[in-house]
PDB file of C-alpha atoms and ligand atoms in Angstrom:
ATOM      1  CA  UNK A   1      62.518 129.216 -88.722  1.00 90.00           C
ATOM      2  CA  UNK A   2      64.770 125.401 -87.333  1.00 94.00           C
ATOM      3  CA  UNK A   3      67.612 125.020 -90.064  1.00 96.00           C
ATOM      4  CA  UNK A   4      68.313 121.640 -91.774  1.00 98.00           C
ATOM      5  CA  UNK A   5      71.051 119.398 -90.296  1.00 98.00           C
ATOM      6  CA  UNK A   6      73.176 117.927 -92.431  1.00 98.00           C
ATOM      7  CA  UNK A   7      74.600 114.556 -90.862  1.00 99.00           C
ATOM      8  CA  UNK A   8      77.618 113.133 -92.928  1.00 99.00           C
ATOM      9  CA  UNK A   9      78.664 110.001 -91.764  1.00 98.00           C
ATOM     10  CA  UNK A  10      81.279 107.565 -93.352  1.00 98.00           C
ATOM     11  CA  UNK A  11      80.733 103.792 -92.631  1.00 98.00           C
ATOM     12  CA  UNK A  12      82.138 100.095 -93.219  1.00 98.00           C
ATOM     13  CA  UNK A  13      81.180  96.827 -93.058  1.00 98.00           C
ATOM     14  CA  UNK A  14      81.943  95.039 -89.785  1.00 97.00           C
ATOM     15  CA  UNK A  15      79.928  92.428 -87.223  1.00 95.00           C
ATOM     16  CA  UNK A  16      79.093  95.842 -85.155  1.00 97.00           C
ATOM     17  CA  UNK A  17      78.031  98.060 -88.226  1.00 98.00           C
ATOM     18  CA  UNK A  18      74.073  97.170 -88.297  1.00 98.00           C
ATOM     19  CA  UNK A  19      74.621  97.502 -84.283  1.00 98.00           C
ATOM     20  CA  UNK A  20      75.882 101.152 -84.146  1.00 98.00           C
ATOM     21  CA  UNK A  21      74.169 102.067 -87.327  1.00 98.00           C
ATOM     22  CA  UNK A  22      70.895 101.697 -85.296  1.00 98.00           C
ATOM     23  CA  UNK A  23      71.795 102.939 -82.170  1.00 98.00           C
ATOM     24  CA  UNK A  24      73.095 106.312 -83.979  1.00 98.00           C
ATOM     25  CA  UNK A  25      69.194 105.959 -86.000  1.00 98.00           C
ATOM     26  CA  UNK A  26      67.250 106.040 -82.958  1.00 98.00           C
ATOM     27  CA  UNK A  27      68.468 109.400 -81.854  1.00 98.00           C
ATOM     28  CA  UNK A  28      68.700 110.872 -85.444  1.00 98.00           C
ATOM     29  CA  UNK A  29      64.831 110.108 -85.347  1.00 98.00           C
ATOM     30  CA  UNK A  30      64.227 112.284 -82.725  1.00 98.00           C
ATOM     31  CA  UNK A  31      66.262 115.502 -84.125  1.00 98.00           C
ATOM     32  CA  UNK A  32      63.625 117.752 -86.225  1.00 98.00           C
ATOM     33  CA  UNK A  33      64.707 118.675 -89.975  1.00 98.00           C
ATOM     34  CA  UNK A  34      67.392 116.760 -90.326  1.00 98.00           C
ATOM     35  CA  UNK A  35      69.003 114.987 -93.179  1.00 98.00           C
ATOM     36  CA  UNK A  36      71.365 111.866 -92.900  1.00 99.00           C
ATOM     37  CA  UNK A  37      73.974 111.554 -95.533  1.00 99.00           C
ATOM     38  CA  UNK A  38      75.542 107.976 -95.479  1.00 99.00           C
ATOM     39  CA  UNK A  39      78.397 107.294 -97.193  1.00 98.00           C
ATOM     40  CA  UNK A  40      79.415 103.312 -97.453  1.00 98.00           C
ATOM     41  CA  UNK A  41      83.238 102.943 -97.978  1.00 98.00           C
ATOM     42  CA  UNK A  42      82.684 100.254-100.477  1.00 98.00           C
ATOM     43  CA  UNK A  43      82.903  99.559-104.321  1.00 98.00           C
ATOM     44  CA  UNK A  44      79.059  98.843-104.232  1.00 98.00           C
ATOM     45  CA  UNK A  45      76.078  99.836-101.447  1.00 98.00           C
ATOM     46  CA  UNK A  46      75.635  97.074 -99.807  1.00 98.00           C
ATOM     47  CA  UNK A  47      71.757  95.599 -99.102  1.00 98.00           C
ATOM     48  CA  UNK A  48      72.625  95.925 -95.654  1.00 98.00           C
ATOM     49  CA  UNK A  49      72.778  99.473 -95.311  1.00 98.00           C
ATOM     50  CA  UNK A  50      70.352  99.787 -98.093  1.00 98.00           C
ATOM     51  CA  UNK A  51      67.534  98.002 -96.207  1.00 98.00           C
ATOM     52  CA  UNK A  52      68.346  99.384 -93.258  1.00 98.00           C
ATOM     53  CA  UNK A  53      67.460 102.874 -94.840  1.00 98.00           C
ATOM     54  CA  UNK A  54      65.053 101.897 -96.179  1.00 98.00           C
ATOM     55  CA  UNK A  55      63.304 101.071 -93.095  1.00 98.00           C
ATOM     56  CA  UNK A  56      63.823 103.608 -91.127  1.00 97.00           C
ATOM     57  CA  UNK A  57      61.948 106.934 -91.182  1.00 96.00           C
ATOM     58  CA  UNK A  58      64.737 109.074 -91.614  1.00 98.00           C
ATOM     59  CA  UNK A  59      65.533 111.558 -94.535  1.00 98.00           C
ATOM     60  CA  UNK A  60      68.525 110.301 -96.144  1.00 98.00           C
ATOM     61  CA  UNK A  61      71.077 110.099 -99.145  1.00 99.00           C
ATOM     62  CA  UNK A  62      73.156 106.790-100.013  1.00 99.00           C
ATOM     63  CA  UNK A  63      76.041 107.038-101.397  1.00 99.00           C
ATOM     64  CA  UNK A  64      79.108 104.964-101.627  1.00 98.00           C
ATOM     65  CA  UNK A  65      82.950 105.348-102.185  1.00 98.00           C
ATOM     66  CA  UNK A  66      85.486 102.858-101.535  1.00 97.00           C
ATOM     67  CA  UNK A  67      88.681 103.854 -99.834  1.00 95.00           C
ATOM     68  CA  UNK A  68      91.439 103.380-102.020  1.00 81.00           C
ATOM     69  CA  UNK A  69      94.707 102.451-100.077  1.00 73.00           C
ATOM     70  CA  UNK A  70      97.017 103.318-103.622  1.00 60.00           C
ATOM     71  CA  UNK A  71      95.400 107.030-103.132  1.00 50.00           C
ATOM     72  CA  UNK A  72      97.784 107.043 -99.831  1.00 49.00           C
ATOM     73  CA  UNK A  73     100.293 108.368-101.952  1.00 48.00           C
ATOM     74  CA  UNK A  74     102.448 110.309 -99.796  1.00 47.00           C
ATOM     75  CA  UNK A  75     105.627 109.049 -98.375  1.00 46.00           C
ATOM     76  CA  UNK A  76     104.266 110.935 -94.628  1.00 47.00           C
ATOM     77  CA  UNK A  77     101.061 109.013 -95.282  1.00 46.00           C
ATOM     78  CA  UNK A  78     102.719 105.737 -96.144  1.00 46.00           C
ATOM     79  CA  UNK A  79     104.858 106.017 -93.112  1.00 43.00           C
ATOM     80  CA  UNK A  80     101.449 106.877 -90.981  1.00 47.00           C
ATOM     81  CA  UNK A  81     100.108 103.828 -92.100  1.00 48.00           C
ATOM     82  CA  UNK A  82     102.956 101.364 -90.909  1.00 45.00           C
ATOM     83  CA  UNK A  83     102.163 102.865 -87.545  1.00 44.00           C
ATOM     84  CA  UNK A  84      98.700 100.635 -87.773  1.00 45.00           C
ATOM     85  CA  UNK A  85      99.645  98.265 -84.894  1.00 40.00           C
ATOM     86  CA  UNK A  86      98.419  97.953 -80.676  1.00 39.00           C
ATOM     87  CA  UNK A  87     101.376  99.103 -79.613  1.00 39.00           C
ATOM     88  CA  UNK A  88     100.157 102.385 -81.010  1.00 43.00           C
ATOM     89  CA  UNK A  89      96.863 104.931 -80.171  1.00 42.00           C
ATOM     90  CA  UNK A  90      94.414 103.888 -82.607  1.00 40.00           C
ATOM     91  CA  UNK A  91      94.683 107.608 -83.671  1.00 39.00           C
ATOM     92  CA  UNK A  92      97.814 106.725 -85.475  1.00 39.00           C
ATOM     93  CA  UNK A  93      95.650 105.024 -88.081  1.00 46.00           C
ATOM     94  CA  UNK A  94      95.772 106.023 -91.430  1.00 74.00           C
ATOM     95  CA  UNK A  95      92.696 108.664 -91.463  1.00 86.00           C
ATOM     96  CA  UNK A  96      89.225 106.939 -92.682  1.00 91.00           C
ATOM     97  CA  UNK A  97      86.230 108.891 -94.008  1.00 96.00           C
ATOM     98  CA  UNK A  98      88.016 110.976 -96.359  1.00 97.00           C
ATOM     99  CA  UNK A  99      86.978 110.115 -99.678  1.00 97.00           C
ATOM    100  CA  UNK A 100      83.546 109.464 -97.937  1.00 98.00           C
ATOM    101  CA  UNK A 101      83.353 112.720 -96.444  1.00 98.00           C
ATOM    102  CA  UNK A 102      84.084 114.547 -99.818  1.00 98.00           C
ATOM    103  CA  UNK A 103      81.697 112.942-101.805  1.00 98.00           C
ATOM    104  CA  UNK A 104      78.727 114.112 -99.445  1.00 98.00           C
ATOM    105  CA  UNK A 105      80.149 117.789 -99.770  1.00 98.00           C
ATOM    106  CA  UNK A 106      80.226 117.011-103.540  1.00 98.00           C
ATOM    107  CA  UNK A 107      76.667 115.945-102.996  1.00 98.00           C
ATOM    108  CA  UNK A 108      75.283 118.661-100.396  1.00 98.00           C
ATOM    109  CA  UNK A 109      76.984 121.511-102.967  1.00 98.00           C
ATOM    110  CA  UNK A 110      74.851 120.152-105.780  1.00 98.00           C
ATOM    111  CA  UNK A 111      71.837 120.041-103.442  1.00 98.00           C
ATOM    112  CA  UNK A 112      72.359 123.336-101.960  1.00 98.00           C
ATOM    113  CA  UNK A 113      72.484 124.798-105.530  1.00 97.00           C
ATOM    114  CA  UNK A 114      69.370 123.100-106.559  1.00 97.00           C
ATOM    115  CA  UNK A 115      67.634 124.377-103.306  1.00 96.00           C
ATOM    116  CA  UNK A 116      65.571 127.147-102.717  1.00 93.00           C
ATOM    117  CA  UNK A 117      66.342 127.124 -99.333  1.00 93.00           C
ATOM    118  CA  UNK A 118      70.232 127.346 -99.186  1.00 92.00           C
ATOM    119  CA  UNK A 119      70.627 127.703 -95.397  1.00 95.00           C
ATOM    120  CA  UNK A 120      72.036 124.481 -93.221  1.00 98.00           C
ATOM    121  CA  UNK A 121      73.948 123.257 -90.787  1.00 98.00           C
ATOM    122  CA  UNK A 122      76.923 120.410 -91.361  1.00 99.00           C
ATOM    123  CA  UNK A 123      78.194 117.900 -88.833  1.00 99.00           C
ATOM    124  CA  UNK A 124      80.528 115.318 -89.240  1.00 98.00           C
ATOM    125  CA  UNK A 125      79.291 112.209 -87.509  1.00 98.00           C
ATOM    126  CA  UNK A 126      81.038 109.032 -86.875  1.00 98.00           C
ATOM    127  CA  UNK A 127      78.507 106.002 -86.888  1.00 98.00           C
ATOM    128  CA  UNK A 128      79.814 104.432 -83.794  1.00 98.00           C
ATOM    129  CA  UNK A 129      79.889 108.308 -80.788  1.00 98.00           C
ATOM    130  CA  UNK A 130      77.401 109.048 -78.642  1.00 98.00           C
ATOM    131  CA  UNK A 131      75.095 111.874 -79.162  1.00 98.00           C
ATOM    132  CA  UNK A 132      73.122 113.970 -76.839  1.00 98.00           C
ATOM    133  CA  UNK A 133      69.600 115.626 -78.416  1.00 98.00           C
ATOM    134  CA  UNK A 134      71.048 118.705 -76.984  1.00 98.00           C
ATOM    135  CA  UNK A 135      73.993 119.392 -79.509  1.00 98.00           C
ATOM    136  CA  UNK A 136      71.927 119.509 -82.288  1.00 98.00           C
ATOM    137  CA  UNK A 137      70.000 122.222 -80.677  1.00 98.00           C
ATOM    138  CA  UNK A 138      73.532 123.979 -80.242  1.00 98.00           C
ATOM    139  CA  UNK A 139      74.393 123.504 -83.709  1.00 98.00           C
ATOM    140  CA  UNK A 140      71.737 125.866 -84.930  1.00 97.00           C
ATOM    141  CA  UNK A 141      72.727 128.437 -83.572  1.00 98.00           C
ATOM    142  CA  UNK A 142      75.676 128.557 -85.506  1.00 98.00           C
ATOM    143  CA  UNK A 143      76.839 131.619 -87.511  1.00 98.00           C
ATOM    144  CA  UNK A 144      79.693 130.264 -89.292  1.00 98.00           C
ATOM    145  CA  UNK A 145      81.973 127.382 -87.229  1.00 98.00           C
ATOM    146  CA  UNK A 146      80.488 126.440 -83.882  1.00 99.00           C
ATOM    147  CA  UNK A 147      82.550 124.356 -81.285  1.00 99.00           C
ATOM    148  CA  UNK A 148      82.125 122.227 -77.968  1.00 99.00           C
ATOM    149  CA  UNK A 149      83.913 119.954 -75.884  1.00 99.00           C
ATOM    150  CA  UNK A 150      83.952 115.942 -77.115  1.00 98.00           C
ATOM    151  CA  UNK A 151      84.129 113.770 -74.270  1.00 98.00           C
ATOM    152  CA  UNK A 152      86.748 110.242 -73.706  1.00 98.00           C
ATOM    153  CA  UNK A 153      88.981 111.879 -76.753  1.00 98.00           C
ATOM    154  CA  UNK A 154      92.703 112.098 -77.354  1.00 97.00           C
ATOM    155  CA  UNK A 155      93.544 110.490 -74.310  1.00 97.00           C
ATOM    156  CA  UNK A 156      91.178 112.844 -72.254  1.00 98.00           C
ATOM    157  CA  UNK A 157      88.399 112.709 -69.961  1.00 98.00           C
ATOM    158  CA  UNK A 158      87.247 115.589 -72.249  1.00 98.00           C
ATOM    159  CA  UNK A 159      88.810 117.591 -74.780  1.00 98.00           C
ATOM    160  CA  UNK A 160      87.496 121.106 -74.952  1.00 98.00           C
ATOM    161  CA  UNK A 161      88.194 124.729 -76.405  1.00 98.00           C
ATOM    162  CA  UNK A 162      89.063 127.348 -73.782  1.00 98.00           C
ATOM    163  CA  UNK A 163      87.158 130.234 -73.115  1.00 98.00           C
ATOM    164  CA  UNK A 164      88.125 133.879 -71.890  1.00 98.00           C
ATOM    165  CA  UNK A 165      85.163 136.670 -72.133  1.00 98.00           C
ATOM    166  CA  UNK A 166      83.121 134.485 -74.652  1.00 98.00           C
ATOM    167  CA  UNK A 167      85.670 133.663 -76.806  1.00 98.00           C
ATOM    168  CA  UNK A 168      87.788 130.794 -77.967  1.00 98.00           C
ATOM    169  CA  UNK A 169      90.966 131.697 -76.271  1.00 98.00           C
ATOM    170  CA  UNK A 170      93.058 128.300 -76.608  1.00 98.00           C
ATOM    171  CA  UNK A 171      92.430 124.400 -76.178  1.00 98.00           C
ATOM    172  CA  UNK A 172      93.016 121.481 -73.016  1.00 98.00           C
ATOM    173  CA  UNK A 173      94.045 119.027 -76.112  1.00 98.00           C
ATOM    174  CA  UNK A 174      97.250 116.992 -75.069  1.00 98.00           C
ATOM    175  CA  UNK A 175      97.219 114.479 -78.379  1.00 97.00           C
ATOM    176  CA  UNK A 176      99.301 116.639 -81.002  1.00 97.00           C
ATOM    177  CA  UNK A 177      98.127 120.283 -79.193  1.00 98.00           C
ATOM    178  CA  UNK A 178      99.963 121.796 -82.096  1.00 98.00           C
ATOM    179  CA  UNK A 179      97.515 121.161 -84.645  1.00 98.00           C
ATOM    180  CA  UNK A 180      96.213 124.008 -85.798  1.00 98.00           C
ATOM    181  CA  UNK A 181      92.092 123.112 -84.230  1.00 98.00           C
ATOM    182  CA  UNK A 182      93.136 120.584 -81.732  1.00 98.00           C
ATOM    183  CA  UNK A 183      89.085 119.608 -82.222  1.00 98.00           C
ATOM    184  CA  UNK A 184      87.825 115.815 -82.689  1.00 98.00           C
ATOM    185  CA  UNK A 185      85.302 115.977 -85.593  1.00 98.00           C
ATOM    186  CA  UNK A 186      82.532 115.677 -83.688  1.00 98.00           C
ATOM    187  CA  UNK A 187      83.286 118.722 -81.698  1.00 99.00           C
ATOM    188  CA  UNK A 188      81.715 120.942 -84.447  1.00 99.00           C
ATOM    189  CA  UNK A 189      79.915 122.235 -87.448  1.00 99.00           C
ATOM    190  CA  UNK A 190      79.366 124.631 -89.898  1.00 99.00           C
ATOM    191  CA  UNK A 191      77.435 126.536 -91.305  1.00 98.00           C
ATOM    192  CA  UNK A 192      76.213 124.290 -94.706  1.00 98.00           C
ATOM    193  CA  UNK A 193      76.133 127.909 -96.981  1.00 98.00           C
ATOM    194  CA  UNK A 194      79.925 128.332 -96.339  1.00 98.00           C
ATOM    195  CA  UNK A 195      80.618 125.408 -98.467  1.00 98.00           C
ATOM    196  CA  UNK A 196      79.111 127.206-101.427  1.00 98.00           C
ATOM    197  CA  UNK A 197      80.999 130.217-100.542  1.00 98.00           C
ATOM    198  CA  UNK A 198      84.577 127.840-100.326  1.00 98.00           C
ATOM    199  CA  UNK A 199      83.766 125.432-103.115  1.00 98.00           C
ATOM    200  CA  UNK A 200      87.454 124.008-102.628  1.00 98.00           C
ATOM    201  CA  UNK A 201      86.667 123.120 -99.145  1.00 98.00           C
ATOM    202  CA  UNK A 202      87.544 119.104 -98.263  1.00 98.00           C
ATOM    203  CA  UNK A 203      89.461 116.931 -97.012  1.00 98.00           C
ATOM    204  CA  UNK A 204      92.982 115.703 -97.872  1.00 96.00           C
ATOM    205  CA  UNK A 205      95.089 112.685 -97.371  1.00 92.00           C
ATOM    206  CA  UNK A 206      98.123 115.032 -97.662  1.00 93.00           C
ATOM    207  CA  UNK A 207      98.262 115.606 -93.792  1.00 94.00           C
ATOM    208  CA  UNK A 208      99.425 113.878 -91.086  1.00 93.00           C
ATOM    209  CA  UNK A 209      97.229 111.686 -89.200  1.00 93.00           C
ATOM    210  CA  UNK A 210      94.798 114.293 -86.647  1.00 96.00           C
ATOM    211  CA  UNK A 211      94.627 116.688 -89.060  1.00 97.00           C
ATOM    212  CA  UNK A 212      91.688 116.223 -90.881  1.00 98.00           C
ATOM    213  CA  UNK A 213      89.398 118.622 -88.726  1.00 98.00           C
ATOM    214  CA  UNK A 214      92.186 121.398 -89.045  1.00 98.00           C
ATOM    215  CA  UNK A 215      92.191 120.464 -92.858  1.00 98.00           C
ATOM    216  CA  UNK A 216      88.307 121.134 -93.216  1.00 98.00           C
ATOM    217  CA  UNK A 217      88.195 124.086 -90.997  1.00 98.00           C
ATOM    218  CA  UNK A 218      90.883 126.430 -91.950  1.00 98.00           C
ATOM    219  CA  UNK A 219      88.884 126.760 -95.197  1.00 98.00           C
ATOM    220  CA  UNK A 220      86.161 128.773 -93.093  1.00 98.00           C
ATOM    221  CA  UNK A 221      87.244 129.914 -89.580  1.00 98.00           C
ATOM    222  CA  UNK A 222      90.316 131.228 -87.233  1.00 98.00           C
ATOM    223  CA  UNK A 223      90.629 130.170 -83.398  1.00 98.00           C
ATOM    224  CA  UNK A 224      89.627 133.462 -82.296  1.00 98.00           C
ATOM    225  CA  UNK A 225      86.091 133.029 -84.453  1.00 98.00           C
ATOM    226  CA  UNK A 226      85.134 130.040 -83.803  1.00 98.00           C
ATOM    227  CA  UNK A 227      81.435 130.331 -81.728  1.00 99.00           C
ATOM    228  CA  UNK A 228      81.603 128.242 -78.435  1.00 98.00           C
ATOM    229  CA  UNK A 229      78.472 126.409 -77.814  1.00 98.00           C
ATOM    230  CA  UNK A 230      77.229 124.309 -75.020  1.00 98.00           C
ATOM    231  CA  UNK A 231      77.501 126.765 -72.378  1.00 98.00           C
ATOM    232  CA  UNK A 232      80.491 128.302 -73.271  1.00 98.00           C
ATOM    233  CA  UNK A 233      82.321 124.733 -73.756  1.00 98.00           C
ATOM    234  CA  UNK A 234      81.389 123.401 -70.588  1.00 98.00           C
ATOM    235  CA  UNK A 235      78.688 121.092 -71.250  1.00 98.00           C
ATOM    236  CA  UNK A 236      79.676 117.504 -72.775  1.00 98.00           C
ATOM    237  CA  UNK A 237      77.087 116.698 -75.380  1.00 99.00           C
ATOM    238  CA  UNK A 238      79.013 114.509 -77.555  1.00 99.00           C
ATOM    239  CA  UNK A 239      81.035 111.495 -76.654  1.00 98.00           C
ATOM    240  CA  UNK A 240      84.026 109.831 -78.604  1.00 98.00           C
ATOM    241  CA  UNK A 241      82.823 106.025 -77.913  1.00 98.00           C
ATOM    242  CA  UNK A 242      84.355 103.521 -79.910  1.00 98.00           C
ATOM    243  CA  UNK A 243      82.540  99.956 -80.198  1.00 98.00           C
ATOM    244  CA  UNK A 244      85.080  97.014 -79.528  1.00 97.00           C
ATOM    245  CA  UNK A 245      85.976  94.727 -81.915  1.00 96.00           C
ATOM    246  CA  UNK A 246      83.711  91.771 -80.652  1.00 94.00           C
ATOM    247  CA  UNK A 247      85.799  88.480 -81.456  1.00 93.00           C
ATOM    248  CA  UNK A 248      83.152  85.433 -82.577  1.00 92.00           C
ATOM    249  CA  UNK A 249      83.817  81.846 -83.141  1.00 92.00           C
ATOM    250  CA  UNK A 250      84.314  80.433 -86.972  1.00 91.00           C
ATOM    251  CA  UNK A 251      81.142  79.849 -88.597  1.00 88.00           C
ATOM    252  CA  UNK A 252      82.446  76.296 -89.546  1.00 91.00           C
ATOM    253  CA  UNK A 253      83.071  74.782 -85.786  1.00 93.00           C
ATOM    254  CA  UNK A 254      79.296  75.985 -85.521  1.00 94.00           C
ATOM    255  CA  UNK A 255      76.624  73.136 -84.753  1.00 93.00           C
ATOM    256  CA  UNK A 256      73.701  74.721 -85.896  1.00 94.00           C
ATOM    257  CA  UNK A 257      74.722  77.032 -88.343  1.00 91.00           C
ATOM    258  CA  UNK A 258      73.311  80.461 -88.671  1.00 88.00           C
ATOM    259  CA  UNK A 259      71.658  81.842 -91.708  1.00 86.00           C
ATOM    260  CA  UNK A 260      74.009  84.009 -93.971  1.00 75.00           C
ATOM    261  CA  UNK A 261      71.487  87.255 -93.582  1.00 69.00           C
ATOM    262  CA  UNK A 262      69.933  86.526 -90.418  1.00 61.00           C
ATOM    263  CA  UNK A 263      71.574  90.130 -89.450  1.00 60.00           C
TER     264      UNK A 263
HETATM  265  N1  UDP B   1      85.104 104.583 -91.572  1.00 70.56           N
HETATM  266  C1  UDP B   1      85.154 103.981 -92.891  1.00 70.56           C
HETATM  267  N2  UDP B   1      85.902 103.163 -93.526  1.00 70.56           N
HETATM  268  C2  UDP B   1      86.972 102.580 -92.470  1.00 70.56           C
HETATM  269  C3  UDP B   1      86.908 102.456 -91.269  1.00 70.56           C
HETATM  270  C4  UDP B   1      86.106 103.926 -90.678  1.00 70.56           C
HETATM  271  O1  UDP B   1      84.209 104.613 -93.473  1.00 70.56           O
HETATM  272  O2  UDP B   1      87.545 101.489 -92.916  1.00 70.56           O
HETATM  273  C5  UDP B   1      84.051 105.628 -90.879  1.00 70.56           C
HETATM  274  C6  UDP B   1      83.713 104.689 -89.338  1.00 70.56           C
HETATM  275  O3  UDP B   1      82.950 104.099 -89.842  1.00 70.56           O
HETATM  276  C7  UDP B   1      83.663 105.858 -88.815  1.00 70.56           C
HETATM  277  C8  UDP B   1      84.299 106.685 -89.329  1.00 70.56           C
HETATM  278  O4  UDP B   1      85.207 106.373 -90.381  1.00 70.56           O
HETATM  279  O5  UDP B   1      81.857 106.408 -89.241  1.00 70.56           O
HETATM  280  C9  UDP B   1      85.337 107.198 -88.796  1.00 70.56           C
HETATM  281  O6  UDP B   1      86.228 105.653 -88.432  1.00 70.56           O
HETATM  282  P1  UDP B   1      86.124 105.195 -87.077  1.00 70.56           P
HETATM  283  O7  UDP B   1      84.914 105.148 -85.731  1.00 70.56           O
HETATM  284  O8  UDP B   1      87.006 104.067 -86.682  1.00 70.56           O
HETATM  285  O9  UDP B   1      87.519 106.114 -86.006  1.00 70.56           O
HETATM  286  P2  UDP B   1      87.804 106.313 -84.646  1.00 70.56           P
HETATM  287  O10 UDP B   1      86.655 105.938 -83.855  1.00 70.56           O
HETATM  288  O11 UDP B   1      89.166 105.242 -84.508  1.00 70.56           O
HETATM  289  O12 UDP B   1      88.233 107.668 -84.738  1.00 70.56           O
HETATM  290 MN1   MN B   2      84.729 105.942 -84.028  1.00 70.56          MN
END
């Protein structure tokens, strides 16, 4: 038996979007029983993503919801958004993907309720990370919540749970180590059935930056109950790579204009 992996990926329009989605989708094509939930951060679904998904051979669900900046309503969030400057680590940015991931969870709950097979694994996958195929084999072993190291994140070569006698005893994180779960989004996956058992579990804008992972995990587990995978959290199978924002010459300066839909 191979549980379905539901990969939840928020995405937004930018120059490298199709490149990032291409790289990710071609990894996903090699994963068995995978269902990709792609949520565009936009008012309408774009033709680019729609055609991209149609042309892929993947099993997918295409959703959209625009991040509403006026919803960044708490004083704390407003302060955090003001930190959006290059002098600060990018992790200070306003949390992205909150509304998109929550919409995917709504969809997933409806889908599982209608499905005979309510089993599965939920994995939150950013569109510019790098995933080894081995991480998908690992997450299919999960009972409740599984964890593993994440490469190149939080100012470290690798951020990882510390394992003692087969149990998670702490974390090596140095960025906001006081987070209840100092783990990146790419470093855990959750048994899908738990989302039916905990219908209120979702992400929130009411928490400070870097606390989204802790926000969702608090509904399901405690540090001592986490299941360490990837050989007791000794192997790096996923990297928080970030695609550099390309700078291009203004289209109006080109001698040979590029047709708008040749992306
Ligand atoms: N994202 C989004 N809207 C935005 C910014 C980001 O939907 O305005 C998505 C993005 O495509 C990615 C996820 O949210 O799948 C995390 O964003 P990003 O990779 O920029 O975060 P970081 O690498 O800085 O943690
Ligand atoms: Mn990213």
